[in-house]
XYZ file of C-alpha atoms in Angstrom:
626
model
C 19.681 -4.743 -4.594
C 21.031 -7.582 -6.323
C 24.132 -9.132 -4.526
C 26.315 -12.330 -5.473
C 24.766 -15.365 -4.026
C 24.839 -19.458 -4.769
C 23.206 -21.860 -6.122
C 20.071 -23.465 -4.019
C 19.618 -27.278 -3.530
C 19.364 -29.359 -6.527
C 17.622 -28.751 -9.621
C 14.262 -30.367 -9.342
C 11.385 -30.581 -12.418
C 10.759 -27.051 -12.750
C 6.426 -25.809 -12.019
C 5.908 -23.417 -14.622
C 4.182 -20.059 -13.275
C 0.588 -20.566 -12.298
C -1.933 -18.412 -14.503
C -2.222 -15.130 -13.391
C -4.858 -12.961 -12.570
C -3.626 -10.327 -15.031
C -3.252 -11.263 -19.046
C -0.633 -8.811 -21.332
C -1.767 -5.708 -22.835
C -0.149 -3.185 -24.759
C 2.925 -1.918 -22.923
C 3.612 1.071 -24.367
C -0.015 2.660 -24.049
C -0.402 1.353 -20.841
C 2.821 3.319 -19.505
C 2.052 6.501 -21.280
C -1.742 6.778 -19.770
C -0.021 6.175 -16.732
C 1.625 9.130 -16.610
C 0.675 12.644 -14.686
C -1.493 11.133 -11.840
C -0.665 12.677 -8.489
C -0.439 11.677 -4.974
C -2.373 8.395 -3.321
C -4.995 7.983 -0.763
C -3.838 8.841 2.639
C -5.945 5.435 3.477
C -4.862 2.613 1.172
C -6.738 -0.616 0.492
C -5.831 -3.593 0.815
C -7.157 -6.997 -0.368
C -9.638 -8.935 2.757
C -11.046 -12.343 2.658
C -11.710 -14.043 -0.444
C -14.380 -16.781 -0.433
C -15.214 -19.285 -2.706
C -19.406 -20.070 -3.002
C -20.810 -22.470 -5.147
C -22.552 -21.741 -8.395
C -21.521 -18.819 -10.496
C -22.771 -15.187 -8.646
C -25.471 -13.557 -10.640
C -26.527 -10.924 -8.240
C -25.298 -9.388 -4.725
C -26.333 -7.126 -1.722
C -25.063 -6.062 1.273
C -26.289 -5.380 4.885
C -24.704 -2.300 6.386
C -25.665 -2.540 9.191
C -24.595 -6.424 9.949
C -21.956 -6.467 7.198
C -23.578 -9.751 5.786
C -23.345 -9.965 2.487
C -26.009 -11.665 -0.342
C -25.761 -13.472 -3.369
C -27.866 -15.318 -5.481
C -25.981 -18.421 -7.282
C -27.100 -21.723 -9.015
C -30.785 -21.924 -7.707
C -29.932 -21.074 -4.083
C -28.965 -17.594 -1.533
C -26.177 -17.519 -0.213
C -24.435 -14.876 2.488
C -21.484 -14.682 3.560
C -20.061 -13.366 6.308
C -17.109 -13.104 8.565
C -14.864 -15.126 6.220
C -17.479 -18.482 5.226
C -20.450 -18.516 3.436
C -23.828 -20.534 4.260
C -26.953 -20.784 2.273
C -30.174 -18.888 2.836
C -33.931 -20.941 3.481
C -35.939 -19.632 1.406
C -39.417 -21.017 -0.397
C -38.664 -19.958 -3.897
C -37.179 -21.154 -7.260
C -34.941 -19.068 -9.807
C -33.152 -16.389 -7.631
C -33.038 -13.309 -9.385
C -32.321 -9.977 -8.417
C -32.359 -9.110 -4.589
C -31.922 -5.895 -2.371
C -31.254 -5.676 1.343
C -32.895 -3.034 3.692
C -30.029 -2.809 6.325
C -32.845 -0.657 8.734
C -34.781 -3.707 9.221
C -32.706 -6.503 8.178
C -34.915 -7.798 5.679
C -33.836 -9.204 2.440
C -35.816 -9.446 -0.801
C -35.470 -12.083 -3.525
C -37.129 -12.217 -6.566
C -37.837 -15.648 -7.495
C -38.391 -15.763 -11.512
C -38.530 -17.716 -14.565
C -38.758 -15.687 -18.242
C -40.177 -18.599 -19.667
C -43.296 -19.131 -16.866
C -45.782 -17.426 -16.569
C -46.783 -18.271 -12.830
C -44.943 -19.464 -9.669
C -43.721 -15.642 -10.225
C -43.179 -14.043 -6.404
C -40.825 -11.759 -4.212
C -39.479 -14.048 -1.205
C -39.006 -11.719 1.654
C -36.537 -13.150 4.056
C -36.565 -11.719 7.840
C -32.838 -12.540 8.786
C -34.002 -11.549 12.729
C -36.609 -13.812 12.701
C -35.430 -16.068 9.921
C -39.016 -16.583 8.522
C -39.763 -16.123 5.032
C -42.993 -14.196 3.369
C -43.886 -15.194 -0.554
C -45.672 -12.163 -2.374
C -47.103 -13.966 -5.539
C -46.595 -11.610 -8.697
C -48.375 -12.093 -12.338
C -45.060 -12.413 -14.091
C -41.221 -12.219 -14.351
C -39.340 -9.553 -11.828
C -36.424 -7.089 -14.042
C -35.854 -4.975 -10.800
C -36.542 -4.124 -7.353
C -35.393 -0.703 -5.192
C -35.871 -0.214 -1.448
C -36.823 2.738 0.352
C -35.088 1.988 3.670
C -36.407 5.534 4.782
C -39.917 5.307 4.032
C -40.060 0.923 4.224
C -41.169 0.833 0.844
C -40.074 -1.974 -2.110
C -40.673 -1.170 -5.407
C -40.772 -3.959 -7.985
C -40.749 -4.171 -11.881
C -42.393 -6.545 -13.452
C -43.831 -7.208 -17.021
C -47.354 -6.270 -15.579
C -45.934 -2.828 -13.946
C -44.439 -1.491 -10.839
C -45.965 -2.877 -7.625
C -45.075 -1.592 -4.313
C -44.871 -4.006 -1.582
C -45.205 -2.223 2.129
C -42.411 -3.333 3.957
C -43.787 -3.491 7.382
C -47.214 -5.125 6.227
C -45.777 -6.854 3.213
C -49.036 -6.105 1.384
C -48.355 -5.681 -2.492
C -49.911 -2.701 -4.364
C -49.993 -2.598 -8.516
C -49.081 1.272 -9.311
C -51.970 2.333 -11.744
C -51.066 2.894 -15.927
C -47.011 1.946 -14.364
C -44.993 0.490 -17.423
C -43.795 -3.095 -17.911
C -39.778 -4.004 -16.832
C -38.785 -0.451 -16.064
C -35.468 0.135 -14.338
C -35.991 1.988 -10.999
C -34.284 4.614 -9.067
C -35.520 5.905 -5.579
C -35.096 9.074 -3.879
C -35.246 8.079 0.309
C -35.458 12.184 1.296
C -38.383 12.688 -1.447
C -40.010 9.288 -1.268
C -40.595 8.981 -5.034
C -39.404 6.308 -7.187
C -38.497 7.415 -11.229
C -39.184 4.188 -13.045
C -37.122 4.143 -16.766
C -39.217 3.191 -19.670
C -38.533 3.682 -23.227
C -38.262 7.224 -24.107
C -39.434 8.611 -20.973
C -39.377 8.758 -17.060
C -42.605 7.861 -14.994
C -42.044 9.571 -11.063
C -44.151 7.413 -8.773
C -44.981 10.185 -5.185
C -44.792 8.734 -1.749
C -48.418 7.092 -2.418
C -47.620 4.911 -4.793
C -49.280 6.939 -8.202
C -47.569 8.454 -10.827
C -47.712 12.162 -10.718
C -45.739 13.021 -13.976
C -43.893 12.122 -16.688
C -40.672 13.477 -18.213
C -40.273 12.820 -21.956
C -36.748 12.620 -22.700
C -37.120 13.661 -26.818
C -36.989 10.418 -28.284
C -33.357 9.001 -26.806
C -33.725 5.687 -25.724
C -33.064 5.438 -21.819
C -30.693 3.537 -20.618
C -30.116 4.110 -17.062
C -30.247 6.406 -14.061
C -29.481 7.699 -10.322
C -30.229 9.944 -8.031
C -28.471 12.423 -5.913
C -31.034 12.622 -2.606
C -29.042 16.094 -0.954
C -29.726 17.537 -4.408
C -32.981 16.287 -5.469
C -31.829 15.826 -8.201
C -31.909 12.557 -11.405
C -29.265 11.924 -13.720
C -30.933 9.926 -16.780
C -28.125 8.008 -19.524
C -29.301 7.858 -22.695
C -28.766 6.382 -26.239
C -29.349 9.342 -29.201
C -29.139 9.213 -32.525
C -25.636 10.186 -32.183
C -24.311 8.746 -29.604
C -24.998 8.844 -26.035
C -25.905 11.963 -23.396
C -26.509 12.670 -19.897
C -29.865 14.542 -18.845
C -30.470 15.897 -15.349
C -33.846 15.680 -14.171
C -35.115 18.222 -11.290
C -36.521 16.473 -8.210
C -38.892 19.320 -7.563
C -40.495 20.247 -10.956
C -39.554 17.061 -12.756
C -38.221 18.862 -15.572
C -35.048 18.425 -17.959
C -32.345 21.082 -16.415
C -29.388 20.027 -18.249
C -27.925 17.648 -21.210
C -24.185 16.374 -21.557
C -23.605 14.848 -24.503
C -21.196 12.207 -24.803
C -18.944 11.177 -27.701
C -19.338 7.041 -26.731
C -21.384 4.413 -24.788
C -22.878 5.495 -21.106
C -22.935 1.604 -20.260
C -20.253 1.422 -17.705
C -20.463 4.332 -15.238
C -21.486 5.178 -11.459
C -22.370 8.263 -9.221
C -21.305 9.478 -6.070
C -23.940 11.366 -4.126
C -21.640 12.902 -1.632
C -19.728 14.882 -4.134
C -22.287 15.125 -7.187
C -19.905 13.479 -9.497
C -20.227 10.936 -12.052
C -17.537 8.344 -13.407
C -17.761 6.612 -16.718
C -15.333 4.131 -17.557
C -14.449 3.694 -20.974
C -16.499 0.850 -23.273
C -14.612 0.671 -26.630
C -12.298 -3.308 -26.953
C -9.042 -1.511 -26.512
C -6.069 -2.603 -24.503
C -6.210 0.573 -22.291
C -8.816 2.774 -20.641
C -9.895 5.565 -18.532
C -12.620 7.227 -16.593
C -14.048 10.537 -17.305
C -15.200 12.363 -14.441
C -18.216 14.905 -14.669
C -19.166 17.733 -12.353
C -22.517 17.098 -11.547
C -23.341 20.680 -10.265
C -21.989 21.849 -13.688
C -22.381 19.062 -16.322
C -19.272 19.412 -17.576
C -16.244 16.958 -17.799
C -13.324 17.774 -15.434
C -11.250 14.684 -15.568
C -9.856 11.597 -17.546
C -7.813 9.181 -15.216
C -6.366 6.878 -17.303
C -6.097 2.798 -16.496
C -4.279 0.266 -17.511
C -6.336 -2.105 -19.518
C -10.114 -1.641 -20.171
C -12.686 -0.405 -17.586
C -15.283 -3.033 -17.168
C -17.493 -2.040 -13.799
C -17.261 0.974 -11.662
C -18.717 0.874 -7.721
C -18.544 3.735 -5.108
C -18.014 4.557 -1.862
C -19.343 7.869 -0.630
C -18.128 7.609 2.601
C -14.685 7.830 2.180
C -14.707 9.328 -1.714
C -13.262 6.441 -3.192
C -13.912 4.762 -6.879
C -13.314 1.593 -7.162
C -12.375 0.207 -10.842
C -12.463 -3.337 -12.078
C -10.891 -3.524 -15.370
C -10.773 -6.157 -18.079
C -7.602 -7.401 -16.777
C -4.821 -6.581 -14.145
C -6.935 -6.069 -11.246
C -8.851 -2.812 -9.556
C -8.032 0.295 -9.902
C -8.885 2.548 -6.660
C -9.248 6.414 -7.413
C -8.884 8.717 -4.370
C -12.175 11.105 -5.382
C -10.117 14.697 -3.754
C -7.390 14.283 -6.229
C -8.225 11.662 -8.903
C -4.722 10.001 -7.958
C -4.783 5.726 -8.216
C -3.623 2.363 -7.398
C -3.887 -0.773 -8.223
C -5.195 -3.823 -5.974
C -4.781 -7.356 -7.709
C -8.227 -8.324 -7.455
C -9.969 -10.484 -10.212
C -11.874 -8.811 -12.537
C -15.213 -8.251 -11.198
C -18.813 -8.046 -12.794
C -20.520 -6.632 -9.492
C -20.078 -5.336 -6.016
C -21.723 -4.326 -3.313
C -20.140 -1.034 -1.075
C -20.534 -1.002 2.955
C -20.247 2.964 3.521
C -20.031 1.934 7.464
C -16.928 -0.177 7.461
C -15.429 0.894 4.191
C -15.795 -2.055 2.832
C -16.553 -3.131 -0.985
C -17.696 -7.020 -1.871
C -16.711 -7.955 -5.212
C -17.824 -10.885 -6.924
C -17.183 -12.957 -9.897
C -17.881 -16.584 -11.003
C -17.574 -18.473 -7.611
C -15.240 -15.736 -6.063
C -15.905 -13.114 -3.025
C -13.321 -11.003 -2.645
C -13.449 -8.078 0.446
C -11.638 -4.575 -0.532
C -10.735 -3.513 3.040
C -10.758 0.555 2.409
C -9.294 1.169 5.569
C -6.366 -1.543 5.409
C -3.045 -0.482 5.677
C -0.988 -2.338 3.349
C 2.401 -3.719 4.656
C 5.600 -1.048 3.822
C 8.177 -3.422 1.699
C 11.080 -2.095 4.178
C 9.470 -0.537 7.156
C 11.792 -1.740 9.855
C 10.548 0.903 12.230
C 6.956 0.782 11.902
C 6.395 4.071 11.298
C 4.887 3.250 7.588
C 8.221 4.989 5.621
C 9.977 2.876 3.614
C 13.941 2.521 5.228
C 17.485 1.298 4.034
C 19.295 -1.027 5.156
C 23.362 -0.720 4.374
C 26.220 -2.545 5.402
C 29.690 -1.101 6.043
C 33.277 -2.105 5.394
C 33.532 -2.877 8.501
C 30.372 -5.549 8.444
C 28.054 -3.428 10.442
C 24.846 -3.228 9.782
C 23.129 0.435 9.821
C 19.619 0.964 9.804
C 18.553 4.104 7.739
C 15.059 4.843 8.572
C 13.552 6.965 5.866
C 11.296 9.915 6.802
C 8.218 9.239 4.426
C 9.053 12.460 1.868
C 12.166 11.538 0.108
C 15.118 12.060 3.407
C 16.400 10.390 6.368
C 16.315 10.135 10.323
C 19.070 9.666 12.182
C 20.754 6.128 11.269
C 20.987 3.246 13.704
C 23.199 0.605 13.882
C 20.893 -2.967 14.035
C 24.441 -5.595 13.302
C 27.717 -6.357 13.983
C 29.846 -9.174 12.072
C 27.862 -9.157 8.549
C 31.227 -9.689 6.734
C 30.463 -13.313 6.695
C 27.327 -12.860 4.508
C 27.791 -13.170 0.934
C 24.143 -12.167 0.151
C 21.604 -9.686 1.533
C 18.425 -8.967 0.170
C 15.478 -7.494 1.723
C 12.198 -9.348 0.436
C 9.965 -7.569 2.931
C 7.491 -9.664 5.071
C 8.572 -13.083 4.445
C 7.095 -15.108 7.736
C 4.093 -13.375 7.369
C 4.007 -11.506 11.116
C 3.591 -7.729 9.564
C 7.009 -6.771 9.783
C 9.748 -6.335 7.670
C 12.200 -8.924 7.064
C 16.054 -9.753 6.188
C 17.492 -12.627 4.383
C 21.390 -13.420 4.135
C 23.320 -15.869 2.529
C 26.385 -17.211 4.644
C 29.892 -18.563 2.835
C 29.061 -21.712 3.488
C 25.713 -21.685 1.218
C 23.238 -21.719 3.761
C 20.339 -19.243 3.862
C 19.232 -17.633 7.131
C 15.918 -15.435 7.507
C 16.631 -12.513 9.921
C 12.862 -11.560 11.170
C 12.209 -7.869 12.228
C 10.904 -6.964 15.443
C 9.223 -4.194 14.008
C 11.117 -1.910 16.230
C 14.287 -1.452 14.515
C 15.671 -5.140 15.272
C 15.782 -8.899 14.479
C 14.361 -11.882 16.316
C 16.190 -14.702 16.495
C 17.472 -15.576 12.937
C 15.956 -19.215 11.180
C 17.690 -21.078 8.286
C 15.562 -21.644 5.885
C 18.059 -23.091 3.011
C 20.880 -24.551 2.027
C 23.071 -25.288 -1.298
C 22.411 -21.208 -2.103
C 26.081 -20.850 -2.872
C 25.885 -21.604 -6.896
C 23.135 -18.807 -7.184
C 24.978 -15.429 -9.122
C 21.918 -12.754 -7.914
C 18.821 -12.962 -5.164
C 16.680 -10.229 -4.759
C 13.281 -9.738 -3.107
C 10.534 -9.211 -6.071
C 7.474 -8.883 -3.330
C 4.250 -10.624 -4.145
C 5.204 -12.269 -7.373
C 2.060 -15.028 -8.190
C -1.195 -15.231 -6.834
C -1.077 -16.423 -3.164
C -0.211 -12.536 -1.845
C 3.349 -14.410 0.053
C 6.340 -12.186 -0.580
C 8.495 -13.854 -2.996
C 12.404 -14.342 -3.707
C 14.077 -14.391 -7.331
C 16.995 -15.820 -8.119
C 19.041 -16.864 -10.638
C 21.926 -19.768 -11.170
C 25.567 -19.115 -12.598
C 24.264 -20.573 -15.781
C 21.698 -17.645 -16.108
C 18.507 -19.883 -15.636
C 15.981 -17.485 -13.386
C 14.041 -18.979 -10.863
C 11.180 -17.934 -8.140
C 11.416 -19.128 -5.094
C 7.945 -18.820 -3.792
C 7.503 -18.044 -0.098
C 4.913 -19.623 1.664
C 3.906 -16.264 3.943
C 5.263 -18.200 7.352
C 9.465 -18.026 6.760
C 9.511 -20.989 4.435
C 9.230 -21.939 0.395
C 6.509 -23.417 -1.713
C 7.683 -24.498 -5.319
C 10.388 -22.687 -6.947
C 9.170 -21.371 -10.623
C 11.593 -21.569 -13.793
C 11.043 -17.725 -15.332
C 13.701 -17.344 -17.834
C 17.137 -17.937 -19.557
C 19.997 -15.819 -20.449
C 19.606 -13.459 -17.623
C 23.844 -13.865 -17.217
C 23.917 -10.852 -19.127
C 22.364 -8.640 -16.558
C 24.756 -7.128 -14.034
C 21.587 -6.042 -11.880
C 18.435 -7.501 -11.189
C 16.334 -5.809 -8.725
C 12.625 -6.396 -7.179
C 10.857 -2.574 -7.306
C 7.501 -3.508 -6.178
C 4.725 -2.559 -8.864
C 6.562 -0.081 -10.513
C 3.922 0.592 -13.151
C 1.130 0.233 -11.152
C -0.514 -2.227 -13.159
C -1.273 -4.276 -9.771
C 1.755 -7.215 -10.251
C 5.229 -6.480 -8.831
C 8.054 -5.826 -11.075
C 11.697 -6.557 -11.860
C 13.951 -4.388 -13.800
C 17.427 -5.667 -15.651
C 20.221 -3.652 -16.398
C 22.216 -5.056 -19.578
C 25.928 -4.857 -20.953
C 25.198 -1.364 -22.275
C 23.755 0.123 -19.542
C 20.545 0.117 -20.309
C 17.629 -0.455 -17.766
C 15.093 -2.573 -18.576
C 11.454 -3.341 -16.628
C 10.193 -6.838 -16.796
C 6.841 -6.482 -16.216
C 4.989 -9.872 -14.744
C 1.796 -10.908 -16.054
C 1.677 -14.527 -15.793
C 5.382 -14.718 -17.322
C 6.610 -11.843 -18.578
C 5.460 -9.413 -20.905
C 7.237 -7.443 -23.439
C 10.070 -5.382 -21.978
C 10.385 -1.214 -21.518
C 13.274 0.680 -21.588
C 13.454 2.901 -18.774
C 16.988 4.397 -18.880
C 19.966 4.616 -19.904
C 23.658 4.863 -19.288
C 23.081 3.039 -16.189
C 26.280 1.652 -15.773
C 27.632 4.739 -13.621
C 25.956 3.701 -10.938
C 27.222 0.313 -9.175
C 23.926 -0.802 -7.137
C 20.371 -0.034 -7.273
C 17.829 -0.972 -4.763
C 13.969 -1.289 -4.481
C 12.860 0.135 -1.763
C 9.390 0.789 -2.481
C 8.126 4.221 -2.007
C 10.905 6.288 -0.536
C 9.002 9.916 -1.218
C 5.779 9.420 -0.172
C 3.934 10.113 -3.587
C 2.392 6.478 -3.532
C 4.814 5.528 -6.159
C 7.426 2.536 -6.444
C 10.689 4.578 -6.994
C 14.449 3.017 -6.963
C 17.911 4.726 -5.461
C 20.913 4.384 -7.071
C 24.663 4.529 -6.028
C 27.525 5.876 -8.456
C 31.122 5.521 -8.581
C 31.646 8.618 -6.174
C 29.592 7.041 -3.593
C 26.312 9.514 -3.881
C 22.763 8.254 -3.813
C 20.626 9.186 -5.959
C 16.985 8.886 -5.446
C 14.643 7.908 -8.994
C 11.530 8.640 -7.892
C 8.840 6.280 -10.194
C 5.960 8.050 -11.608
C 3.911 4.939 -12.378
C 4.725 4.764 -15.565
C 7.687 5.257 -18.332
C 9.202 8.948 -17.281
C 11.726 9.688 -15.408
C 11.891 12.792 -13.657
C 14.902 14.843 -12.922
C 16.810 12.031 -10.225
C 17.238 13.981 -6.540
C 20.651 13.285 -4.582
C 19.747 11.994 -1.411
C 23.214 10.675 0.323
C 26.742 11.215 -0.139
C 29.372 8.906 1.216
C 27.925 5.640 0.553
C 30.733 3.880 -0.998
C 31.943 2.678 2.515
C 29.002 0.071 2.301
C 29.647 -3.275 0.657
C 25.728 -3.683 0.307
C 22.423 -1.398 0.309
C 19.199 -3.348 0.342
């Protein structure tokens, strides 16, 4: 809620907004794709460790069993693990690509050059041992697949597919195999389907090819396999356009072919549920992913995005699709019922997925960055800690009532957590501001100072800390959640003479440079945080104006264009943020009118409003809802 405040301490030279991770797209489209999604994951994610490495990522691998992950960058391996990152010894030059068997913690590194034609080799690094084995090859390395299952490691080179035995580490040239072939193994079959051209080569558990499936001419592109089902699913490039060809394990024959109205190049498969996902390719502002039933080949999804889909990595384990797009972060779909949200995650150009711990490695330039998949993200104002979103209201009377929401839109039973809130001139609740997972208070007193009010997580405060003074000449405060990059809740706030400032929190109950955002904003008579209202990963403001209009100001490194989303707003004398009240996994906002009845808008994650719900009658006793 927006409430009258003061003016903080002096004005100082103003730090312009650091760049952001997300860049502005087309609002409109954005909004309307947006639209019709359903619930969210039970589960959320939530954004782990991010580690910087040196050199610029070019290819990565995890250990599932150790949760150590690999990278080659700038000449060198590194892993990283538990938060740091170290390099690897190993007796080779140009890492390329690498692959991990997690059974017996062995990592292999192929150590290249396009333009030699010797000191060519696979570096096989025991990490138990930490010794190092160098296979020589007779030329440059485009791919290498394990077989944890049978301890096999098959490599492509321009002289063929050799397989190296992973418990002897002796190398074997497959007989009449093809030159830089892509590879896909089947563990439960033991044979390896190496791409070339126009056709697929299957390689049996003895390392010879045993047939050949001629795809008609299309030009392969890429493929995986679906172990339970034995079955392949081949992309290819036609004449007119693209298809999808399923390949049967057994008789190595063409079964079925989708074809596709655009570019296979960005797209992934999840084996548990025999479904693929292909993200759109075209240079548009906005995108999607089309989801096909692998049992039937036909298409029985499109779950839009906000800006274009770039990568696409899965998780089998817990049926999650993880999106990086070409800006505004990751999209995460929920695989039972295609719902999303958005984690603000730099746009990645790889990952590696740990199915054991749920956790996804992302990596781009000199960045790590850990999706935790079984992270509970904080609730904006959970004062309970029973992960619903609550309201806080104070009374005529300057008590304070706790009004703990019940998750799906209604109430508990209220609680009274304050006495003697008259004085306050300001409330706002920015959610966890000290950084000690629980929800927070701040309130501004008449004399200007600023006092945080910490939440015990149980329904009541800690001992209250100032953490300002000189507040008294701001006209609104409100809590806007994680606002720039450095995921600390965040405070704006804006001066008598309309300037807009954010006051940065530095995620321990104090401030980090306050940001100049705007001018003019004296013409709003609300201005209220509501979380990432659009789900486009960055938290969100909305305005109303003079004619009762309500606007969303949408942050992406400053703000991008304005949307409209209502009207006639000036009925209703306070709005608040509250983050999702109903459950749906949605940033909704309640609203008070004249007659004192709360109303509860329940966001849909993009532009629409549906039909508001009454949720409270009798609320114009309180001088302030946050």
């Amino acid at each position: 809620m927006s409430v009258a405040l003061g003016k903080p301490r002096a004005l100082k030279k103003e730090i312009v907004l650091r760049r952001r991770l997300v860049a502005a797209t087309s609002v409109a489209a954005a909004f309307a794709l947006l639209l019709g999604t359903t619930a969210a994951p039970a589960t959320a994610d939530d954004i782990g460790d991010v580690v910087q490495i040196e050199g610029e990522a070019s290819s990565i691998a995890v250990n599932s069993t150790t949760d150590t992950v690999y990278l080659t960058s700038m000449g060198a391996v590194l892993k990283v693990k538990a938060g740091g990152s170290s390099y690897v010894t190993w007796p080779g030059d140009h890492p390329g690509r690498l692959v991990v068997n997690s059974a017996t913690n062995r990592l292999y590194v192929a150590s290249s050059d396009k333009t030699m034609t010797e000191n060519n080799s696979l570096v096989v690094i025991d990490e138990t041992t930490q010794k190092s084995t160098l296979i020589p090859l007779d030329s440059y390395v485009a791919d290498i697949a394990v077989n944890e299952k049978a301890n096999k490691v098959y490599v492509s080179t321009d002289a063929g597919i050799t397989v190296v035995d992973g418990a002897t580490n002796i190398a074997t040239l497959v007989a009449d195999s093809p030159g830089l072939g892509h590879i896909a193994v089947n563990p439960k079959s033991n044979k390896a389907y190496v791409l070339s051209g126009g056709r697929v080569l299957v390689i049996d558990a003895s390392g010879q090819i045993t047939s050949t499936v001629d795809l008609g001419g299309d030009t392969v592109l890429d493929s995986t396999v679906n172990p339970t089902k034995n079955k392949i699913y081949v992309t290819t490039k036609t004449t007119s356009g693209s298809s999808i060809k399923v390949i049967d394990g057994v008789s190595d024959t063409i079964t079925a072919t989708l074809p596709w109205d655009g570019p296979l190049e960005t797209w992934a498969f999840n084996a548990a549920t025999d479904k693929l996902y292909i993200g759109s390719a075209a240079a548009s502002n906005v995108g999607s992913v089309r989801v096909v039933d692998g049992a039937t080949m036909r298409e029985t999804a499109k779950i839009p995005t906000p800006t274009q889909v770039k990568k696409i990595a899965v998780n089998p384990a817990n049926n999650k699709i993880y999106v990086s797009m070409a800006d505004r972060g990751t999209t995460v779909i929920d695989g039972r019922n295609n719902s999303t949200t958005t984690l603000r995650v730099h746009p990645w150009l790889m990952a590696a997925v740990n199915p054991s711990n749920n956790k996804v490695y992302t990596a781009v330039w000199d960045q790590v960055s850990v999706i935790d998949g079984n992270a509970q993200p904080p609730i904006k104002n959970d004062y309970n800690s029973d992960r619903a979103a609550d309201v806080i209201a104070r009374d005529s009377a300057g008590l304070l009532w706790l009004y703990p929401g019940d998750g799906r839109g209604g109430w508990l039973t209220r609680k009274q957590v304050g006495q003697g809130w008259n004085v306050m001139t300001a409330i706002t609740a920015p959610g966890d501001f000290n950084g000690d997972g629980n929800a927070d208070v701040l309130a501004r007193d008449g004399s200007g100072l600023l006092w945080l009010y910490p939440g015990n997580g149980s329904s009541g405060w800690l001992p209250r800390v100032q953490v300002g003074s000189g507040w008294e000449s701001m006209s609104a405060i409100g809590g806007i959640g994680k606002f720039d990059d450095d995921r600390f809740v965040d405070v704006v706030a804006r001066s008598r003479e309309g300037w807009l400032f954010v006051y940065r929190g530095d995620g321990k109950g104090g401030w980090l440079p306050r940001s100049y955002v705007g001018f003019g904003w004296n013409g709003m008579s609300e201005i209220t945080g509501v979380g990432d209202f659009n789900m486009d990963s960055t938290p969100d403001v909305v305005a109303r104006d003079a004619s009762g209009a309500l606007q969303l100001y949408r942050n992406g490194g400053g703000w991008l264009p304005t949307q409209q989303i209502g009207q006639g707003w000036n009925s209703m004398n306070s709005l608040v943020g509250p983050g999702d009240f109903n459950g749906d996994g949605r940033a909704d906002i309640l609203a008070r009118n004249a007659a004192g009845e709360l109303w509860l808008y329940a966001g849909s994650g993009g532009a629409a409003w549906p039909t508001a719900t009454k949720v409270g009658t009798g609320w114009n006793v309180m001088t302030a809802i946050l």
